[in-house]
Every structure is written in structure tokens, then in C-alpha cells.
Amino acid sequence: MTGEYHQFIALLAFMLPVFATSLVLPVSDRFKVIRQPSRYLWLLAGGAAMGAGIGAMHFIGSLLAFQLPFPLQYDLKQTLLSVTPMMAACGVLIVLFSAELLTGWFLHLSALALAAGVGASHYLGMEAIVSPVKMYYSTGPVIVAGSALYLLAWGGLSWGKTLAGRYKLSPVATQLGLSLLLGLAVSAMYFVAMLAGYFAPDTILTNSQPSALSVGQLAGMVAIAGLPLILLGIAVTLSRRIGTMATLLKQSEDRFRQLADTTKTAIFTIVGDRITYANPALEKIIGLNKEALPLISVHDLFGRQFAEYAGSVANTESLPGHASHESFEIETAQGDQRWLYFSFTRAEIAYQPTLLVSAFDISAQKDAEQKVHRLVHSDQLTDLASRALFLARLGDHLTVLGRAESDVLSMLVLLDLDNFKLINDTYGHTQGDQLLMSAAERIRTLTRKSDTVARLGGDEFVMLFEELESINHIEVIAERIINTLAQPYIFNGKKIDMKASMGMVVLNASHHSAPDEVLHDADVALIRAKRQGGASWVIFDQQMDATMKRGRQLQSELKKAIAEHKLQLFYQPIYSARDHQLRGFESLARWRRENGEWVSPAEFIPLAEEAGLIADIGLWCIETACEQIGRWNARQPDSDYYVSVNIASDSFGDERFATCIEMSSESHRVRRGQLKLELTERILLANTDNMLEKLHKLISLGCELLIDDFGTGYSSLSYLHLLPVATLKIDRSFVINLEKNDSSMSVVKTIIALAKSLEMSIVAEGVETRAQADLLSDLGVNQLQGYYFGRPVAAGEAEAFFARV
């Protein structure tokens, strides 16, 4: 006797084991993760729900979907008993599936457990049928059903435990594949097993039993059995979601705490005026432990400015997550000063308004900023204001003067130490730096707090005196500075005398619109003070500026004139004092501008020295003089006329000097003694040891040496006898006053006696009268030079002196 299947109910029956077996993974995960005794409640509930779900599939698929031509009833006890093996098998499956490694015989054992439980449940359930016919089973389909269940179960378990991991499938794909395969295994087993059963119509049993269940009653029980499955599924899902969220929250908290504990950034919270949480970084920065921090107000911890700023942030409405930033200097518990950069964010924690604060140490950055500020605005040696800062303040003050309604008297002083280079070279740069620092300190004591003092560079200082009371104070200030700096400096027991020169400018808004203009005028005044011999001060005026502008123009033209050989060499005759016979000439450089103006040597020689052109002029004089001597020798082969050339310090120190003399003398056939060099006492006494070597070199080249303007310089008789000098020249200042001043007569007599004792000849310059010439001759002077004998003239005119011989 056969029946018919209801297709929709059969499909519903297939979905039940798929849904039931979907609990394998989540329940086994919970059983594995949970270590408390409650894990066994998960095992019991999971096994019961899965077993009930699969059992429900048996009754729906095997019985409800299967329609027979006679009514069926079900034994209640037998029906309930049939679910027990399935629940036990599902429990075993959960335990085995929760193992870390489910491979080899563990997989086979799990598949066998499931097959045994499902098979036992099926056949026990079939035995619960109460019908008027007898049911029999065919052996073949039974074996096929059990084998199909085992193989499909093994495949599904292998998929869920090993294959899905090997192919790196997602958890959803893993669970879906496992559920479909296990559901297919259970369904296949049931429907194949149903093929193994048949009913014999020739055997008629009793129609019913009092305790038997009708199909409707069984359907109600199936629905009730599915309820735990649904509830457990929901519970598992929620439990996993809650567990996952709890785990993630715990991991997040652990990561935050680990980060907070290890970061160098201080993190803390403030409620009211107290710290409620602080990480170790804050403890390290402040120097207090976390137990002490809540006991101290933020005002006492970080200072008044921090407390006020934090309070304003806490009381200001802002968007969620908005952060405010500020830097504060704090004092640690150890008394150290540190700069911290703070970030403040408003929040509400446990229904309390809270400030979330982070901070990190920027002390190194602040130190670097201050160093940069000092580099830009302070002189590193003297700690005075830098050039940049001074110019900025001067510019601001000029703006104030331009806006002032009444006259404001202010003054700028540009100061330069006299002969500092010589002191620096003599005592060394270290001693020179100490001298600059001492001078700076003296200058600082002479100024008010409202004044600005700066070092522009080298030994040059500048001062800005704002709003002086009266014009009379300018002279008082100038003299005080000059006298203070002139006091001796004592270093390592050595006394060093140092003086200063100053250029001063009274600021005038109508004349000065920019700092550079003021410094220019001060520099003009300073140069004038230097030319006065130093240790003096000069106030700038417009006439002085005109003089300086002429000087700059002349320097530019002079440089061009030297390059184009447009200077001229004039010659002044020198005669024998005894017989007034011509002996030679002194060569004197002359310059005539392109506009026809003759520029005095007293004007252009200092300009050449300032511009560094004097050495080139000296070389040109040597070459021109030798060329002229060569021409005169060619016209008068028997003459011994000489030409003396004045040599400046820069020319004497030039490496080209000796080479120029050698080449020019040889080229123009200048005989020994025809080229004489006039040197000042300052040059000869600058460096005696090195000087002697240079002087002997010049003598070896055929030159004779004269000391020019003797008696007016810094003669040292202890060195004079060591110098290979042939002649002394008496300065014109003594000759002019020879007949009127007894002291001049005494000086001249002393020079003559000294020269004779050293076997030197004597030349007196500046002779303007016959009486002076006769007197000098009587005193023993060898040669005479001056306007009485002839003025300096050009080379062509100088040949007229030969005719007087």
C-alpha cells in the first residue's frame, strides 16, 4: 500500500533541518568561549533545540507530508522517546565541533554520531505510528539512507571546520554551506528511509488507541517543538552580538588604556576644578602621582591662566567634538618651568559636564623659538639689540616723529672704536671679543631703559636716544660716552687703552623718512670724527653731507683715473746746501679731473686710502719715476740725479711692491741710488723684525731709504740705529718756525746731531727764504728743498732745473 507526498510540506520539512543545523557553529562557539558552568546550559539548550528541530522535520516530512488512504494516529510516549536520540546526537556534535582541531577520525566520529542519532530518531518515530495496517522495511533502502546521511554529514562537517578556512571563506558562507549540507543529509536520510517502509493491507489491526495522537494534535506538538528552536536561534544571535560587542568594547578599552599608559601625551579629565582621571604621562610631566592629582585644583597645578581658560571652555557652548587649543607655561612639582600645548574638548560623562584634555611638552620647541628670536633680535656676543631689531625700532620712532604735533628731540649716535683692528691683531680675537663685551656693557650703563642700544657689527655700535629734554643734553651725552669708553680696560693684568669716535644725528621727520637715511648721515659724521684724529664726536649737518657726496664722486673718478693712467707725477728739485747744486727731485702725485679741476693731494690721497687705491697709486709712482729717470739718463749719461718717491703703508705691504721696483729699475736702467724711497716713521716701526728683512731687500735692489717728516711721528731711538736708513728729512713745520721759535731750533739741532752720529745725511724741506737756507747750511744740513728753490712741476718743466747747474 503506498501514499502520496504533499510538495509544499515536503519543502518546509527540508528547511527545518537547515535551520536547526545552523545552530551548530554559534552554539559550539559559545560552548568553546564560555568557561563558566553556564556553558553546559548552552550545550543542553543547543542539543535540545537542534534535536527538536530535526525531529519536527521527521514528523512533517515523513508523516504530515505523506498522505495514506487510511487515518493515522501516534503514540505519545513513543513520539516523545523518538526525539531523545536526536537531541543526544546533537549534543555530542556540539562538543566535538567545538574542539580546536576537528580532523581525521574526529570528523568521522561526529558524522557517525549524527547518523546514529538521526536514524534512531527516525525509526523510533515510525514505531510511534498507530494504524490499521502493518508496516514493514526493505533492507537496501535502509542501508542507503544511513550511508547517505553519514557521507553528507561528513562532507558538511569537513566544509565547516576545514575547507572553509582553507579557502578563506566568510563566516556567513561557512555557516550557510554547513547548514545546507547537514540539512540535505538529514532530509535525504528521512526521505530515503521512507522508501524502505511499506504497509501490508492484508493485516488489519485495531482502529485506535485511547492515548494515541491525531494528526492535528501531532501538528500542534511539532509547532510547539519548533518554538524552542526559534527562541534559541534568537538567543544565540543576540548572545553572539552582545558577546561580540562586549569583546570589542573590552578590546577597545584595553587598547585605549594601553595607549593612554604608553603615550607621551598627557591625557586627563576635569570635572569642576579637579582632575578625575590622569594617565602616567601627566604624572611624569607634573611630577605627582595619580593619588595626589585629584587632591589639587587645576589652578594650583597649572596656574591661573590655565584655570581661567579651562573654565571659559567648559562654560562655552560648542559643537560636539569641537576642540580648543592653547599653550601655557607651567611649573612642575620639582620647580621646573615647562611649556605644554593643551587641547580641550567638552563632553558629558556619567551625566556630568567634563573637560577632556590632552597635553604634550613643547618646551624644546619653545627653547628653539627663543633661540631663533635671540639670533634675530640680539647680538650674540654682547647681548645688545641686533641690527634688524634696531632698524625696526628706529623706523617705528620715525613714524611717531612724523605724526607728533609738537617737536620731539631725539638723537642717533653711531660709535666706532678707534684702532680696534690693531688691538685685535695684537692681542688676538679672544681678547678683542672681551673688549667689545666690556665696551658694550659700559655703553649700556650710559643709556636709559627707553633708549635702544645695538651692535651693528665688528666694533660699530649705535644708540637711539628718544625724547631728550633739551639740545644741551646732546653734548653732555657725547662727552660722557667718549670719557667712559676712554677709561683703560684691564684684561689678565694688561691695561689696554681704547677710545671711540662718534657720528651724531638729530632726528628730523622732515629730513629723515627711513632708517637708512639716518644711518647714512650718522656715518658721514663718524667719518668726519675719524678724520679729526679719533676720540671725538661730530654732529651731522648738510654741509658735511655735501662734502661726503663730493668725496664719493671723487673716489669714483679717481678709480677710473688710476686705471686709465691719468694721474701726473710732478717733481720738486732738491739742492745741495753747501753749493746749491741740483741733486735730485721729490716726486709728487697730482690729479686733474676731466672738468679741469686740480684736486689737492691732501684731498684725494685720503680718499684713495679709504677706497683701497693707495697701493695702486704707489706702484704707478714707482714705475713712472723709473721711466722718467731712464729718460733723463739717456739725455745726460753722466748725471747722478735721483728721484724720491713717497711710499704709503699699503704700498709697502703690497706683495707686488718689490717686484715692481726690480722690474721697473731693470727695464729703464736706473742706476743704484737714483731711486730713493721716502718712508714714514709709522711704517718703519710697525714690525721691526719683518721690516728689516723688507728694507734690506729694497737696498739690494739699488734703492736708498729716507725717513720722511722726521720728528713728527713716533720715533724710537732704540730702533733707529738698527734701520738701514741713509737719510733723515726734517719736516717743514720745524723749518718754517726755525727763526722764530727756539724749540724748533732745538729740534732741528737734535735731529742733525742724531743723523751725524748715525752717519746719515739730512734733507730739510719747506725752505722758503735765503735766510732759512743759509741757517740750515750752517747747522750742517746736507740738502735743501722748498719753494725758495722751486715748486713741484711737470716732468717737461723740471728739465729747466738742469740748465741752472
JSON list of C-alpha atoms in Angstrom, two decimals, residues 539-698:
[
{"chain": "A", "resi": 539, "resn": "ILE", "atom": "CA", "xyz": [77.11, 116.26, 14.78]},
{"chain": "A", "resi": 540, "resn": "PHE", "atom": "CA", "xyz": [75.90, 115.88, 11.23]},
{"chain": "A", "resi": 541, "resn": "ASP", "atom": "CA", "xyz": [74.98, 118.93, 9.13]},
{"chain": "A", "resi": 542, "resn": "GLN", "atom": "CA", "xyz": [74.03, 119.37, 5.50]},
{"chain": "A", "resi": 543, "resn": "GLN", "atom": "CA", "xyz": [77.39, 120.91, 4.52]},
{"chain": "A", "resi": 544, "resn": "MET", "atom": "CA", "xyz": [79.08, 117.81, 5.84]},
{"chain": "A", "resi": 545, "resn": "ASP", "atom": "CA", "xyz": [76.80, 115.71, 3.65]},
{"chain": "A", "resi": 546, "resn": "ALA", "atom": "CA", "xyz": [77.76, 117.75, 0.62]},
{"chain": "A", "resi": 547, "resn": "THR", "atom": "CA", "xyz": [81.43, 117.16, 1.43]},
{"chain": "A", "resi": 548, "resn": "MET", "atom": "CA", "xyz": [80.86, 113.44, 1.71]},
{"chain": "A", "resi": 549, "resn": "LYS", "atom": "CA", "xyz": [78.96, 113.33, -1.57]},
{"chain": "A", "resi": 550, "resn": "ARG", "atom": "CA", "xyz": [81.89, 115.10, -3.25]},
{"chain": "A", "resi": 551, "resn": "GLY", "atom": "CA", "xyz": [84.22, 112.56, -1.68]},
{"chain": "A", "resi": 552, "resn": "ARG", "atom": "CA", "xyz": [82.22, 109.63, -3.08]},
{"chain": "A", "resi": 553, "resn": "GLN", "atom": "CA", "xyz": [82.18, 111.28, -6.51]},
{"chain": "A", "resi": 554, "resn": "LEU", "atom": "CA", "xyz": [85.93, 111.88, -6.38]},
{"chain": "A", "resi": 555, "resn": "GLN", "atom": "CA", "xyz": [86.59, 108.31, -5.30]},
{"chain": "A", "resi": 556, "resn": "SER", "atom": "CA", "xyz": [84.67, 107.01, -8.30]},
{"chain": "A", "resi": 557, "resn": "GLU", "atom": "CA", "xyz": [86.58, 109.31, -10.69]},
{"chain": "A", "resi": 558, "resn": "LEU", "atom": "CA", "xyz": [89.90, 108.57, -9.01]},
{"chain": "A", "resi": 559, "resn": "LYS", "atom": "CA", "xyz": [89.49, 104.85, -9.52]},
{"chain": "A", "resi": 560, "resn": "LYS", "atom": "CA", "xyz": [88.92, 105.45, -13.22]},
{"chain": "A", "resi": 561, "resn": "ALA", "atom": "CA", "xyz": [91.85, 107.87, -13.46]},
{"chain": "A", "resi": 562, "resn": "ILE", "atom": "CA", "xyz": [94.23, 105.33, -11.91]},
{"chain": "A", "resi": 563, "resn": "ALA", "atom": "CA", "xyz": [93.05, 102.60, -14.26]},
{"chain": "A", "resi": 564, "resn": "GLU", "atom": "CA", "xyz": [93.50, 104.87, -17.30]},
{"chain": "A", "resi": 565, "resn": "HIS", "atom": "CA", "xyz": [96.88, 106.33, -16.08]},
{"chain": "A", "resi": 566, "resn": "LYS", "atom": "CA", "xyz": [95.53, 109.86, -15.99]},
{"chain": "A", "resi": 567, "resn": "LEU", "atom": "CA", "xyz": [97.41, 110.88, -12.83]},
{"chain": "A", "resi": 568, "resn": "GLN", "atom": "CA", "xyz": [100.53, 113.02, -13.27]},
{"chain": "A", "resi": 569, "resn": "LEU", "atom": "CA", "xyz": [103.85, 112.93, -11.42]},
{"chain": "A", "resi": 570, "resn": "PHE", "atom": "CA", "xyz": [105.30, 116.34, -10.56]},
{"chain": "A", "resi": 571, "resn": "TYR", "atom": "CA", "xyz": [108.89, 116.91, -9.47]},
{"chain": "A", "resi": 572, "resn": "GLN", "atom": "CA", "xyz": [110.28, 119.37, -6.86]},
{"chain": "A", "resi": 573, "resn": "PRO", "atom": "CA", "xyz": [114.05, 119.99, -7.03]},
{"chain": "A", "resi": 574, "resn": "ILE", "atom": "CA", "xyz": [116.41, 119.21, -4.14]},
{"chain": "A", "resi": 575, "resn": "TYR", "atom": "CA", "xyz": [119.71, 121.13, -3.92]},
{"chain": "A", "resi": 576, "resn": "SER", "atom": "CA", "xyz": [122.99, 120.77, -2.07]},
{"chain": "A", "resi": 577, "resn": "ALA", "atom": "CA", "xyz": [123.05, 123.05, 0.97]},
{"chain": "A", "resi": 578, "resn": "ARG", "atom": "CA", "xyz": [126.74, 123.89, 0.54]},
{"chain": "A", "resi": 579, "resn": "ASP", "atom": "CA", "xyz": [126.88, 124.93, -3.13]},
{"chain": "A", "resi": 580, "resn": "HIS", "atom": "CA", "xyz": [123.22, 124.95, -4.17]},
{"chain": "A", "resi": 581, "resn": "GLN", "atom": "CA", "xyz": [123.82, 122.38, -6.89]},
{"chain": "A", "resi": 582, "resn": "LEU", "atom": "CA", "xyz": [120.91, 120.21, -8.10]},
{"chain": "A", "resi": 583, "resn": "ARG", "atom": "CA", "xyz": [120.99, 116.75, -6.55]},
{"chain": "A", "resi": 584, "resn": "GLY", "atom": "CA", "xyz": [117.60, 115.30, -7.40]},
{"chain": "A", "resi": 585, "resn": "PHE", "atom": "CA", "xyz": [113.82, 115.57, -7.13]},
{"chain": "A", "resi": 586, "resn": "GLU", "atom": "CA", "xyz": [110.97, 114.52, -4.89]},
{"chain": "A", "resi": 587, "resn": "SER", "atom": "CA", "xyz": [108.11, 113.11, -6.98]},
{"chain": "A", "resi": 588, "resn": "LEU", "atom": "CA", "xyz": [104.61, 114.17, -6.03]},
{"chain": "A", "resi": 589, "resn": "ALA", "atom": "CA", "xyz": [101.36, 112.73, -7.45]},
{"chain": "A", "resi": 590, "resn": "ARG", "atom": "CA", "xyz": [98.93, 115.22, -8.96]},
{"chain": "A", "resi": 591, "resn": "TRP", "atom": "CA", "xyz": [95.40, 114.74, -10.33]},
{"chain": "A", "resi": 592, "resn": "ARG", "atom": "CA", "xyz": [93.43, 116.88, -12.70]},
{"chain": "A", "resi": 593, "resn": "ARG", "atom": "CA", "xyz": [89.78, 115.94, -13.20]},
{"chain": "A", "resi": 594, "resn": "GLU", "atom": "CA", "xyz": [88.20, 115.79, -16.62]},
{"chain": "A", "resi": 595, "resn": "ASN", "atom": "CA", "xyz": [86.44, 119.07, -15.91]},
{"chain": "A", "resi": 596, "resn": "GLY", "atom": "CA", "xyz": [89.83, 120.74, -15.50]},
{"chain": "A", "resi": 597, "resn": "GLU", "atom": "CA", "xyz": [89.81, 120.99, -11.68]},
{"chain": "A", "resi": 598, "resn": "TRP", "atom": "CA", "xyz": [93.08, 120.24, -9.92]},
{"chain": "A", "resi": 599, "resn": "VAL", "atom": "CA", "xyz": [92.37, 118.13, -6.81]},
{"chain": "A", "resi": 600, "resn": "SER", "atom": "CA", "xyz": [94.75, 118.67, -3.93]},
{"chain": "A", "resi": 601, "resn": "PRO", "atom": "CA", "xyz": [96.76, 115.61, -2.73]},
{"chain": "A", "resi": 602, "resn": "ALA", "atom": "CA", "xyz": [95.53, 116.47, 0.77]},
{"chain": "A", "resi": 603, "resn": "GLU", "atom": "CA", "xyz": [92.02, 115.67, -0.53]},
{"chain": "A", "resi": 604, "resn": "PHE", "atom": "CA", "xyz": [92.47, 112.76, -2.93]},
{"chain": "A", "resi": 605, "resn": "ILE", "atom": "CA", "xyz": [95.18, 110.81, -1.05]},
{"chain": "A", "resi": 606, "resn": "PRO", "atom": "CA", "xyz": [92.89, 110.16, 1.99]},
{"chain": "A", "resi": 607, "resn": "LEU", "atom": "CA", "xyz": [90.10, 109.22, -0.43]},
{"chain": "A", "resi": 608, "resn": "ALA", "atom": "CA", "xyz": [92.46, 106.75, -2.12]},
{"chain": "A", "resi": 609, "resn": "GLU", "atom": "CA", "xyz": [93.37, 105.27, 1.26]},
{"chain": "A", "resi": 610, "resn": "GLU", "atom": "CA", "xyz": [89.69, 104.84, 2.18]},
{"chain": "A", "resi": 611, "resn": "ALA", "atom": "CA", "xyz": [88.91, 103.19, -1.16]},
{"chain": "A", "resi": 612, "resn": "GLY", "atom": "CA", "xyz": [91.95, 100.89, -1.04]},
{"chain": "A", "resi": 613, "resn": "LEU", "atom": "CA", "xyz": [93.53, 102.56, -4.08]},
{"chain": "A", "resi": 614, "resn": "ILE", "atom": "CA", "xyz": [96.69, 103.89, -2.47]},
{"chain": "A", "resi": 615, "resn": "ALA", "atom": "CA", "xyz": [98.74, 100.76, -3.21]},
{"chain": "A", "resi": 616, "resn": "ASP", "atom": "CA", "xyz": [97.95, 101.06, -6.93]},
{"chain": "A", "resi": 617, "resn": "ILE", "atom": "CA", "xyz": [98.98, 104.72, -6.86]},
{"chain": "A", "resi": 618, "resn": "GLY", "atom": "CA", "xyz": [102.26, 103.74, -5.20]},
{"chain": "A", "resi": 619, "resn": "LEU", "atom": "CA", "xyz": [103.05, 101.16, -7.89]},
{"chain": "A", "resi": 620, "resn": "TRP", "atom": "CA", "xyz": [102.22, 103.70, -10.61]},
{"chain": "A", "resi": 621, "resn": "CYS", "atom": "CA", "xyz": [104.53, 106.29, -8.97]},
{"chain": "A", "resi": 622, "resn": "ILE", "atom": "CA", "xyz": [107.43, 103.78, -8.85]},
{"chain": "A", "resi": 623, "resn": "GLU", "atom": "CA", "xyz": [107.02, 102.81, -12.49]},
{"chain": "A", "resi": 624, "resn": "THR", "atom": "CA", "xyz": [106.57, 106.43, -13.69]},
{"chain": "A", "resi": 625, "resn": "ALA", "atom": "CA", "xyz": [109.57, 107.70, -11.68]},
{"chain": "A", "resi": 626, "resn": "CYS", "atom": "CA", "xyz": [111.83, 104.94, -13.03]},
{"chain": "A", "resi": 627, "resn": "GLU", "atom": "CA", "xyz": [110.68, 105.69, -16.57]},
{"chain": "A", "resi": 628, "resn": "GLN", "atom": "CA", "xyz": [111.50, 109.40, -16.08]},
{"chain": "A", "resi": 629, "resn": "ILE", "atom": "CA", "xyz": [114.92, 108.62, -14.59]},
{"chain": "A", "resi": 630, "resn": "GLY", "atom": "CA", "xyz": [115.61, 106.46, -17.64]},
{"chain": "A", "resi": 631, "resn": "ARG", "atom": "CA", "xyz": [114.78, 109.38, -19.99]},
{"chain": "A", "resi": 632, "resn": "TRP", "atom": "CA", "xyz": [116.99, 111.80, -18.06]},
{"chain": "A", "resi": 633, "resn": "ASN", "atom": "CA", "xyz": [119.85, 109.29, -18.01]},
{"chain": "A", "resi": 634, "resn": "ALA", "atom": "CA", "xyz": [119.56, 108.96, -21.77]},
{"chain": "A", "resi": 635, "resn": "ARG", "atom": "CA", "xyz": [119.90, 112.75, -22.21]},
{"chain": "A", "resi": 636, "resn": "GLN", "atom": "CA", "xyz": [122.65, 113.22, -19.61]},
{"chain": "A", "resi": 637, "resn": "PRO", "atom": "CA", "xyz": [124.55, 109.92, -19.31]},
{"chain": "A", "resi": 638, "resn": "ASP", "atom": "CA", "xyz": [126.98, 111.29, -16.73]},
{"chain": "A", "resi": 639, "resn": "SER", "atom": "CA", "xyz": [124.37, 112.69, -14.33]},
{"chain": "A", "resi": 640, "resn": "ASP", "atom": "CA", "xyz": [123.51, 111.09, -10.97]},
{"chain": "A", "resi": 641, "resn": "TYR", "atom": "CA", "xyz": [120.23, 112.86, -10.34]},
{"chain": "A", "resi": 642, "resn": "TYR", "atom": "CA", "xyz": [117.86, 110.89, -8.17]},
{"chain": "A", "resi": 643, "resn": "VAL", "atom": "CA", "xyz": [114.10, 110.80, -7.69]},
{"chain": "A", "resi": 644, "resn": "SER", "atom": "CA", "xyz": [112.50, 110.10, -4.30]},
{"chain": "A", "resi": 645, "resn": "VAL", "atom": "CA", "xyz": [109.04, 108.50, -4.12]},
{"chain": "A", "resi": 646, "resn": "ASN", "atom": "CA", "xyz": [106.71, 108.72, -1.11]},
{"chain": "A", "resi": 647, "resn": "ILE", "atom": "CA", "xyz": [105.60, 105.24, -0.07]},
{"chain": "A", "resi": 648, "resn": "ALA", "atom": "CA", "xyz": [102.36, 104.65, 1.87]},
{"chain": "A", "resi": 649, "resn": "SER", "atom": "CA", "xyz": [101.87, 101.82, 4.32]},
{"chain": "A", "resi": 650, "resn": "ASP", "atom": "CA", "xyz": [99.55, 99.91, 1.96]},
{"chain": "A", "resi": 651, "resn": "SER", "atom": "CA", "xyz": [102.09, 100.17, -0.86]},
{"chain": "A", "resi": 652, "resn": "PHE", "atom": "CA", "xyz": [104.91, 98.94, 1.34]},
{"chain": "A", "resi": 653, "resn": "GLY", "atom": "CA", "xyz": [102.86, 95.92, 2.44]},
{"chain": "A", "resi": 654, "resn": "ASP", "atom": "CA", "xyz": [101.79, 95.08, -1.12]},
{"chain": "A", "resi": 655, "resn": "GLU", "atom": "CA", "xyz": [103.34, 91.85, -2.42]},
{"chain": "A", "resi": 656, "resn": "ARG", "atom": "CA", "xyz": [103.80, 93.49, -5.83]},
{"chain": "A", "resi": 657, "resn": "PHE", "atom": "CA", "xyz": [105.92, 96.34, -4.42]},
{"chain": "A", "resi": 658, "resn": "ALA", "atom": "CA", "xyz": [109.42, 94.84, -4.51]},
{"chain": "A", "resi": 659, "resn": "THR", "atom": "CA", "xyz": [108.74, 93.12, -7.84]},
{"chain": "A", "resi": 660, "resn": "CYS", "atom": "CA", "xyz": [107.61, 96.43, -9.37]},
{"chain": "A", "resi": 661, "resn": "ILE", "atom": "CA", "xyz": [110.83, 98.17, -8.22]},
{"chain": "A", "resi": 662, "resn": "GLU", "atom": "CA", "xyz": [113.00, 95.38, -9.57]},
{"chain": "A", "resi": 663, "resn": "MET", "atom": "CA", "xyz": [111.31, 95.19, -12.98]},
{"chain": "A", "resi": 664, "resn": "SER", "atom": "CA", "xyz": [111.00, 98.98, -13.43]},
{"chain": "A", "resi": 665, "resn": "SER", "atom": "CA", "xyz": [114.63, 99.65, -12.42]},
{"chain": "A", "resi": 666, "resn": "GLU", "atom": "CA", "xyz": [115.90, 96.99, -14.74]},
{"chain": "A", "resi": 667, "resn": "SER", "atom": "CA", "xyz": [113.62, 97.98, -17.62]},
{"chain": "A", "resi": 668, "resn": "HIS", "atom": "CA", "xyz": [114.61, 101.69, -17.52]},
{"chain": "A", "resi": 669, "resn": "ARG", "atom": "CA", "xyz": [118.26, 101.11, -16.48]},
{"chain": "A", "resi": 670, "resn": "VAL", "atom": "CA", "xyz": [118.02, 103.00, -13.22]},
{"chain": "A", "resi": 671, "resn": "ARG", "atom": "CA", "xyz": [121.41, 103.12, -11.53]},
{"chain": "A", "resi": 672, "resn": "ARG", "atom": "CA", "xyz": [121.95, 102.31, -7.84]},
{"chain": "A", "resi": 673, "resn": "GLY", "atom": "CA", "xyz": [120.94, 105.23, -5.62]},
{"chain": "A", "resi": 674, "resn": "GLN", "atom": "CA", "xyz": [118.89, 107.00, -8.28]},
{"chain": "A", "resi": 675, "resn": "LEU", "atom": "CA", "xyz": [115.60, 105.70, -6.82]},
{"chain": "A", "resi": 676, "resn": "LYS", "atom": "CA", "xyz": [115.00, 106.74, -3.23]},
{"chain": "A", "resi": 677, "resn": "LEU", "atom": "CA", "xyz": [112.03, 105.72, -1.11]},
{"chain": "A", "resi": 678, "resn": "GLU", "atom": "CA", "xyz": [110.56, 108.06, 1.49]},
{"chain": "A", "resi": 679, "resn": "LEU", "atom": "CA", "xyz": [109.01, 106.08, 4.37]},
{"chain": "A", "resi": 680, "resn": "THR", "atom": "CA", "xyz": [107.20, 107.37, 7.44]},
{"chain": "A", "resi": 681, "resn": "GLU", "atom": "CA", "xyz": [108.24, 106.52, 10.96]},
{"chain": "A", "resi": 682, "resn": "ARG", "atom": "CA", "xyz": [104.92, 104.69, 11.48]},
{"chain": "A", "resi": 683, "resn": "ILE", "atom": "CA", "xyz": [105.74, 102.25, 8.66]},
{"chain": "A", "resi": 684, "resn": "LEU", "atom": "CA", "xyz": [109.28, 101.62, 9.88]},
{"chain": "A", "resi": 685, "resn": "LEU", "atom": "CA", "xyz": [108.27, 100.89, 13.47]},
{"chain": "A", "resi": 686, "resn": "ALA", "atom": "CA", "xyz": [105.18, 98.74, 12.76]},
{"chain": "A", "resi": 687, "resn": "ASN", "atom": "CA", "xyz": [107.04, 95.40, 12.79]},
{"chain": "A", "resi": 688, "resn": "THR", "atom": "CA", "xyz": [110.77, 95.76, 13.24]},
{"chain": "A", "resi": 689, "resn": "ASP", "atom": "CA", "xyz": [111.82, 92.14, 12.61]},
{"chain": "A", "resi": 690, "resn": "ASN", "atom": "CA", "xyz": [109.88, 91.72, 9.40]},
{"chain": "A", "resi": 691, "resn": "MET", "atom": "CA", "xyz": [110.61, 95.33, 8.48]},
{"chain": "A", "resi": 692, "resn": "LEU", "atom": "CA", "xyz": [114.38, 94.85, 8.48]},
{"chain": "A", "resi": 693, "resn": "GLU", "atom": "CA", "xyz": [114.06, 91.97, 6.04]},
{"chain": "A", "resi": 694, "resn": "LYS", "atom": "CA", "xyz": [111.97, 94.06, 3.66]},
{"chain": "A", "resi": 695, "resn": "LEU", "atom": "CA", "xyz": [114.27, 97.08, 3.94]},
{"chain": "A", "resi": 696, "resn": "HIS", "atom": "CA", "xyz": [117.39, 95.06, 3.13]},
{"chain": "A", "resi": 697, "resn": "LYS", "atom": "CA", "xyz": [115.57, 93.59, 0.15]},
{"chain": "A", "resi": 698, "resn": "LEU", "atom": "CA", "xyz": [114.89, 97.09, -1.18]}
]
